[in-house]
Coordinates of C-alpha atoms in Angstrom, one line a residue:
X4 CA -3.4 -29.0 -6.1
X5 CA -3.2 -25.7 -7.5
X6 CA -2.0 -22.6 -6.0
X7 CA -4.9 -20.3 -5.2
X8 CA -5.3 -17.4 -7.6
X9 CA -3.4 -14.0 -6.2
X10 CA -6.2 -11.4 -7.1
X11 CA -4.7 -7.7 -6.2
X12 CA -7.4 -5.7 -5.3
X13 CA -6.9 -1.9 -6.3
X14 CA -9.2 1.2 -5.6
X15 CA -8.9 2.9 -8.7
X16 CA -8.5 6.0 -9.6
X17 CA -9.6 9.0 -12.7
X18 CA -5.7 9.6 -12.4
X19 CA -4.1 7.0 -15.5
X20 CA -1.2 7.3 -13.4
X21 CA -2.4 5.0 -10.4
X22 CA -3.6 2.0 -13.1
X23 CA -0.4 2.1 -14.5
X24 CA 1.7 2.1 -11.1
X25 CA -0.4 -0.8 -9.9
X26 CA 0.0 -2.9 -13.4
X27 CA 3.8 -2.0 -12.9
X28 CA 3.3 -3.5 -9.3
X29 CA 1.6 -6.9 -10.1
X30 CA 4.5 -7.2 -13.0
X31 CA 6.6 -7.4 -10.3
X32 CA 5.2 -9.9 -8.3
X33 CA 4.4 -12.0 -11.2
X34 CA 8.6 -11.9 -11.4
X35 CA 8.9 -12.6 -8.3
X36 CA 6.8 -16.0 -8.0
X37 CA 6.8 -17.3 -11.6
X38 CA 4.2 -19.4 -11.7
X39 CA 1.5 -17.9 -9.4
X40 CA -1.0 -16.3 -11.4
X41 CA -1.9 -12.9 -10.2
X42 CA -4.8 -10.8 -11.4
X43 CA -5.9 -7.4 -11.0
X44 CA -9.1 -5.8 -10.4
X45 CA -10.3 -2.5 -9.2
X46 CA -13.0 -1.2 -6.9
X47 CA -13.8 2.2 -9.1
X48 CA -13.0 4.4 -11.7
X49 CA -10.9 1.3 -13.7
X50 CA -11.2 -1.9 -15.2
X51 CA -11.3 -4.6 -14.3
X52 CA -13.8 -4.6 -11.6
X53 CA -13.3 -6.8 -8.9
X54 CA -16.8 -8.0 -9.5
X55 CA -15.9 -8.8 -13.3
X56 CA -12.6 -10.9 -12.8
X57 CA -14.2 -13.2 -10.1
X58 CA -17.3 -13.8 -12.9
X59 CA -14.5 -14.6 -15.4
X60 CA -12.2 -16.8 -13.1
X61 CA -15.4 -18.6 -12.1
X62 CA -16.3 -19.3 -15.7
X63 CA -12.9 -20.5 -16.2
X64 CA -13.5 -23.2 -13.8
X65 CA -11.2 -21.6 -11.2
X66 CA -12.4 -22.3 -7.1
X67 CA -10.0 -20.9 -5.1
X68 CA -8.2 -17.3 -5.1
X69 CA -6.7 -15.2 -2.6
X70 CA -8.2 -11.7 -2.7
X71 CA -5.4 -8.9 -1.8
X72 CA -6.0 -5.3 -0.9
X73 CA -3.4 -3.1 -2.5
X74 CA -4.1 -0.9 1.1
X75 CA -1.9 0.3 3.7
X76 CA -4.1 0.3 6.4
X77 CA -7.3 -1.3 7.7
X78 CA -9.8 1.3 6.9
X79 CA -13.6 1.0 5.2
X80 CA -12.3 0.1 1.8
X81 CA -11.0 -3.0 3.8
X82 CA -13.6 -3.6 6.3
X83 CA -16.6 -3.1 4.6
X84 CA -16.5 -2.2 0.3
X85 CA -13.9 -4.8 -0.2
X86 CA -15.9 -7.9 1.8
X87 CA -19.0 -6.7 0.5
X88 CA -17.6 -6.8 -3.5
X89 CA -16.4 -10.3 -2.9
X90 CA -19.5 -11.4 -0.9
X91 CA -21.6 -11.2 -4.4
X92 CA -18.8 -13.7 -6.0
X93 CA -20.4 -16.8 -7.5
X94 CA -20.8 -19.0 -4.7
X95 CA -18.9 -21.7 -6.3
X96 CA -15.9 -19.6 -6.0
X97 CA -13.9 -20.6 -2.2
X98 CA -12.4 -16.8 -1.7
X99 CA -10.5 -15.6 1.4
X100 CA -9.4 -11.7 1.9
X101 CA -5.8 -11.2 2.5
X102 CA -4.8 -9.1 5.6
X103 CA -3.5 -5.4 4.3
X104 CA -0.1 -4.7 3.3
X105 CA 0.7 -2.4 6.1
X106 CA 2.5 -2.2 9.2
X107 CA 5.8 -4.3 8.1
X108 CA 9.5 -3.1 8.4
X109 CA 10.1 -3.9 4.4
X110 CA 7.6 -1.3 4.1
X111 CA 9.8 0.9 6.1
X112 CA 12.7 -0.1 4.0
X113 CA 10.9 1.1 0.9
X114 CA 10.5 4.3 2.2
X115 CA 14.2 4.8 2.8
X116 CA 14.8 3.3 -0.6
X117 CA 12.6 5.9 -1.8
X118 CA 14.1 8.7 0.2
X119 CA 17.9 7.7 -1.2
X120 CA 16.6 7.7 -4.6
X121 CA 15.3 11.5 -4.1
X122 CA 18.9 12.4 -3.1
X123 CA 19.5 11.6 1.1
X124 CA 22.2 9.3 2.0
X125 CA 22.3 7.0 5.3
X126 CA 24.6 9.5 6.3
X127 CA 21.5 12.7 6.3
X128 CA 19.8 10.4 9.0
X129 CA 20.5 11.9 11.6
X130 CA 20.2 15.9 10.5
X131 CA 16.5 15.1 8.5
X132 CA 13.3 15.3 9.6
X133 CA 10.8 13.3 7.8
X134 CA 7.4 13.6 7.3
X135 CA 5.5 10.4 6.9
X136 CA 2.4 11.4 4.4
X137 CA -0.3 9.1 4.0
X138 CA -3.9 9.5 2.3
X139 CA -5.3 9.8 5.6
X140 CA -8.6 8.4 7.2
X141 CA -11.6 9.0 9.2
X142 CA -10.9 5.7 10.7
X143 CA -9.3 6.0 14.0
X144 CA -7.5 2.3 13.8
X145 CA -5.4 3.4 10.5
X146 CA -4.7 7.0 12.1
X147 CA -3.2 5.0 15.4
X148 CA -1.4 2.3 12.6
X149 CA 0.6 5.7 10.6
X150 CA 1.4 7.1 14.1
X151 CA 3.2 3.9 15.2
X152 CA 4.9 3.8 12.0
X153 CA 6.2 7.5 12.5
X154 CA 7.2 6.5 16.3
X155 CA 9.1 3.5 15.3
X156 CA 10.7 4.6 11.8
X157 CA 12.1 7.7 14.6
X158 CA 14.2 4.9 16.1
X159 CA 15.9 4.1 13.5
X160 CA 18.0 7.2 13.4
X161 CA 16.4 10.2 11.7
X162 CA 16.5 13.4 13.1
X163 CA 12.7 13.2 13.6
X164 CA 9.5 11.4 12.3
X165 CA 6.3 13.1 12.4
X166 CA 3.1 11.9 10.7
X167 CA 0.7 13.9 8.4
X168 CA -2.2 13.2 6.6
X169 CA -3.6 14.3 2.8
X170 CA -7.4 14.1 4.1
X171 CA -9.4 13.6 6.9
X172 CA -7.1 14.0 9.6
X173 CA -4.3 16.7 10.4
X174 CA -1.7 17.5 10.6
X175 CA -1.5 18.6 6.8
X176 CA 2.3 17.6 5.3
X177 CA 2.9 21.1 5.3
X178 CA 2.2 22.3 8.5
X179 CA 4.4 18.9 9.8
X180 CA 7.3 20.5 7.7
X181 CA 7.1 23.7 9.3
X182 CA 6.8 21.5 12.8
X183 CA 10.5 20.2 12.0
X184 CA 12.1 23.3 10.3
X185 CA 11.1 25.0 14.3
X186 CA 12.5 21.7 15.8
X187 CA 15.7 22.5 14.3
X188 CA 15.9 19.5 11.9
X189 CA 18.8 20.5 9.4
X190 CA 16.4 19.5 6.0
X191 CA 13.4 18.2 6.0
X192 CA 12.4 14.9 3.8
X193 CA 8.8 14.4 2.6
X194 CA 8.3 10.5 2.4
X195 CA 4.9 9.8 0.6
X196 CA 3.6 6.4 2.4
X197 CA 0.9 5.9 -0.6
X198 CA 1.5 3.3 -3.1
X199 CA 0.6 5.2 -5.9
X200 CA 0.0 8.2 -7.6
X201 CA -3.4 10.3 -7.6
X202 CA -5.1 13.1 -6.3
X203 CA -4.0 12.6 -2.7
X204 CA -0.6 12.1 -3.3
X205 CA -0.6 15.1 -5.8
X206 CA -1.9 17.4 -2.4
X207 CA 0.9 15.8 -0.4
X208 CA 3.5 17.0 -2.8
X209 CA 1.9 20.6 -3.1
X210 CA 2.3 20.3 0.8
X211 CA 6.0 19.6 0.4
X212 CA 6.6 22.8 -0.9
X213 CA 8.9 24.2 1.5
X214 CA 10.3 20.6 2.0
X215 CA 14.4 19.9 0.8
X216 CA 13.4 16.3 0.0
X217 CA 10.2 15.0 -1.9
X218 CA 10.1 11.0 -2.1
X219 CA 8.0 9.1 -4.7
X220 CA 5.3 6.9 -4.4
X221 CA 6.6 4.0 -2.9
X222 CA 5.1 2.2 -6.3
X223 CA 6.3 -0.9 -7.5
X224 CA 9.1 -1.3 -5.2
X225 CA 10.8 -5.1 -4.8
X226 CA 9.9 -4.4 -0.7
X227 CA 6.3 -3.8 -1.8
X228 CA 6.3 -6.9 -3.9
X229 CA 7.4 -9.3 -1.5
X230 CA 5.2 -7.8 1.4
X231 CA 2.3 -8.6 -1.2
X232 CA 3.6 -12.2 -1.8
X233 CA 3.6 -12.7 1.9
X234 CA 0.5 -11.7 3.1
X235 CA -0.7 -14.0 -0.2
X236 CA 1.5 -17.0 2.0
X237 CA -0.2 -16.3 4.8
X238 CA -4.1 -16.1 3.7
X239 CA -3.6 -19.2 1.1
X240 CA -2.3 -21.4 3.8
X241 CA -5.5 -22.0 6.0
X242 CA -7.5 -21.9 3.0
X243 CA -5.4 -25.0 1.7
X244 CA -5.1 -27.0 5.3
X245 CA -9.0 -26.4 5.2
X246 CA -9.0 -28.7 1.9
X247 CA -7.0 -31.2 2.9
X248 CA -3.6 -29.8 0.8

């Protein structure tokens, strides 16, 4: 039987920048599991639409597919625009949604990967602060998911962690800079936890102004790829025992 096919759900954005990161992204994959065919579609502002690549595999005579949300945390887009896009699919069309990519450790590691490519060594642990950016979210369940991230990546060895947020919810990246440069952190790192780039993650580098270390996007990362690729593993294995595979 045929592997179900991988489709990456992406919000979208006005930004070309965030199409072309998340294309970059699903390359990746696609080189990571030759074989598994992995689509793309996108909730708004690009195309695809989600809505349009189901129609097409459906016409192509394709019944089951994995559907993926290129999100870090379980917010509305994942409870509620996401389910309800894929609940108009044609019915002939077996789909089941992926859990989101976040919390995971490789996650974590891409971060630091990130971080060491903007100039820190493992050596800076201990003297840098880092601020842990995300979008942010009016959703207290994704709020409570990027604090436990901050509290745990803390362990690890940096000076300090401390979690801000681009929207929604404060702290603002800035003022958590300004929160470590009073702790007594020797530099302060700015680690965007966004997969890729837009409007939001445009404000969080504004807010990382007085910051000694700006991170990119974590982007198309091999840690982001293979956390993708898992949570595909996971979703696509009930969905085969419940054929008989």
């Amino acid at each position: 039987m045929r592997r179900p096919v991988l489709l990456v759900v992406a919000h979208g954005s006005r930004d070309p920048r965030h199409a072309a990161t998340v294309h970059d992204l699903v390359r990746r994959v696609r080189a990571q599991r030759p074989g598994l065919r992995v689509e793309t579609g996108f909730l708004d502002f690009n195309v695809p639409s989600v809505g349009a690549v189901l129609e097409s595999l459906d016409a192509e005579g394709v019944r089951d597919v994995v559907a993926l949300p290129l999100l870090l945390t379980r917010a509305f887009h994942a409870k509620a625009d996401i389910p309800a896009v894929l609940s108009e699919a044609p019915p002939r069309l077996r789909i089941r949604q992926a859990d989101v990519l976040g919390p995971s450790p490789q996650l974590v590691a891409a971060l630091e990967r990130r971080l060491y490519e903007a100039g820190l060594t493992p050596a800076d642990k201990s003297s840098t602060g880092v601020v842990l950016a995300s979008a942010g979210s009016s959703d207290p369940e994704a709020i409570a998911v990027i604090a436990d991230v901050a509290r745990e990546w803390r362990h690890t060895g940096w000076c300090a962690v401390r979690p801000a947020f681009a929207s929604a919810s404060l702290p603002r990246t800035e003022d958590a800079v300004r929160e470590l440069r009073e702790l007594g952190c020797a530099r302060v790192a700015v680690a965007p936890y966004v997969l890729a780039p837009g409007r939001l993650p445009d404000r969080i580098a504004r807010g990382a102004a007085e910051a000694d270390v700006l991170a990119d996007v974590l982007g198309p990362s091999p840690e982001v790829a293979q956390v993708l690729l898992e949570r595909y593993d996971a979703a696509r294995t009930p969905l085969l025992t419940a054929l008989g595979a």
